[in-house]
């Protein structure tokens, strides 16, 4: 049996944002003879920042999908902010994600023909929030990420890749989520732009008291995070993880 072993990265000192307990998932379904993903136990503290890395196919996207409620394990429990995602219906998970979790996709998933503000308002709408005060908060987040609030009415299609990246962060943070999931956001940036973006992201996350799980192949970024975890594929497809507190 192929398995993955996730180990807690440090002793909890605060409340827990994420707990995975005896989580099992088999790609292709339970009857398929394919790689199995197994996490005995993994915890992320509130307000913590975690750098998750590993080679392609090691299960990083699977883990993010489980944390966001887009994927349900075959066995075990995924608990986010004290709520069991595994026990929710699809509709309940969608609502919980919209209200409590910010997700930044590698491809941003912005709607190009809508303005920046409309893209942000859509995230608020999906969380069941009205437009009141959304513009003000959007302007504050834009300024925090070194973007002019005057750009809010501009269509996303007219933005540079770097600008789209920052808009995706604003959209993910507009509902003040307690957990932020970020997937390879710097892959299209050169080193200078990458470092500038990371400085802004870490500052905004700290200001908003948000826990963050950040996936990247770029290990040069690991030093900016409180903790790091390596998801490693062993010979023959077996998986295990190595993790520990940085610093």
XYZ file of C-alpha atoms in Angstrom, residues 9-148:
140
model
C 5.280 20.579 12.513
C 5.355 21.913 16.053
C 3.496 21.884 19.308
C 0.354 24.033 19.194
C 0.539 27.280 21.123
C -2.614 28.947 19.791
C -5.972 27.886 18.485
C -5.934 25.503 15.562
C -6.891 26.689 12.089
C -6.511 23.304 10.385
C -6.525 19.709 11.600
C -6.282 16.643 9.375
C -6.887 13.393 11.229
C -6.302 9.970 9.654
C -7.104 11.313 6.194
C -7.017 8.867 3.298
C -7.650 9.485 -0.369
C -7.138 7.219 -3.352
C -6.780 8.740 -6.793
C -9.168 7.247 -9.300
C -11.553 5.897 -6.669
C -11.419 3.258 -3.985
C -11.220 0.347 -6.433
C -8.466 1.837 -8.554
C -4.931 0.509 -8.239
C -3.396 3.933 -7.929
C -1.431 6.084 -5.526
C -2.971 6.516 -2.096
C -2.687 9.700 -0.087
C -2.541 9.216 3.676
C -2.166 11.864 6.381
C -2.236 10.481 9.939
C -2.212 13.937 11.569
C -1.437 17.513 10.581
C -2.190 20.787 12.372
C -1.834 24.436 11.413
C -2.137 27.084 14.088
C -4.230 30.221 13.827
C -2.302 33.150 12.321
C 0.457 30.751 11.230
C 2.210 30.832 7.852
C 3.209 27.504 6.325
C 5.389 26.951 3.262
C 4.474 23.665 1.545
C 6.716 22.331 -1.191
C 7.433 19.116 -3.031
C 7.954 17.751 -6.505
C 5.155 17.571 -9.051
C 2.692 14.802 -8.254
C 3.521 14.697 -4.561
C -0.001 15.694 -3.507
C 0.218 19.440 -2.886
C -2.836 20.247 -4.978
C -4.726 17.382 -3.349
C -4.000 18.828 0.068
C -5.104 22.343 -0.922
C -8.284 20.945 -2.440
C -9.075 19.163 0.826
C -8.353 22.271 2.915
C -10.689 24.342 0.737
C -13.451 21.734 0.800
C -13.279 21.171 -2.952
C -12.205 17.580 -2.370
C -13.475 15.202 0.317
C -11.227 12.407 1.624
C -12.310 8.782 1.344
C -11.696 8.397 5.080
C -10.752 10.595 7.994
C -11.634 14.133 8.948
C -10.593 17.564 7.691
C -11.384 20.240 10.268
C -10.982 23.917 9.385
C -11.588 26.655 11.943
C -13.301 24.168 14.229
C -15.713 22.891 11.574
C -15.566 19.421 10.026
C -15.573 19.837 6.252
C -15.901 16.086 5.828
C -19.320 16.141 7.492
C -20.750 18.971 5.400
C -22.822 18.763 2.229
C -21.414 20.240 -0.993
C -23.545 23.355 -0.548
C -22.455 23.779 3.062
C -18.789 23.450 2.102
C -19.200 26.029 -0.673
C -20.795 28.491 1.743
C -18.177 27.850 4.425
C -15.350 28.352 1.938
C -16.815 31.606 0.653
C -17.216 32.989 4.168
C -14.027 31.744 5.842
C -11.362 30.699 3.333
C -9.526 32.764 0.747
C -8.091 30.887 -2.234
C -5.514 32.255 -4.673
C -5.224 30.002 -7.707
C -2.103 29.724 -9.821
C -4.033 31.035 -12.836
C -5.845 33.663 -10.680
C -9.314 32.737 -12.105
C -10.342 36.358 -12.545
C -13.183 37.178 -14.964
C -11.403 39.243 -17.651
C -14.366 41.253 -18.966
C -15.387 42.420 -15.477
C -13.756 45.306 -13.672
C -11.478 44.761 -10.691
C -14.259 45.939 -8.397
C -16.827 43.601 -9.974
C -14.483 40.624 -9.512
C -14.055 41.554 -5.864
C -17.775 42.175 -5.342
C -18.521 38.734 -6.778
C -16.448 37.121 -4.022
C -18.399 39.116 -1.429
C -21.704 38.128 -3.027
C -20.803 34.422 -2.910
C -20.116 34.851 0.791
C -23.602 36.257 1.294
C -22.420 39.807 1.864
C -23.831 42.942 0.310
C -21.906 45.682 -1.472
C -21.897 47.970 1.528
C -18.338 48.862 2.595
C -16.874 46.451 0.011
C -15.420 49.265 -2.076
C -13.815 50.873 0.968
C -12.195 47.620 2.052
C -11.122 46.899 -1.529
C -9.460 50.297 -1.721
C -7.634 49.663 1.553
C -6.353 46.285 0.359
C -5.347 47.714 -3.022
C -3.313 50.429 -1.335
C -1.725 47.845 0.981
C -0.601 45.946 -2.119
C 0.796 49.104 -3.748
C -2.018 49.500 -6.301
C -3.963 52.684 -6.931
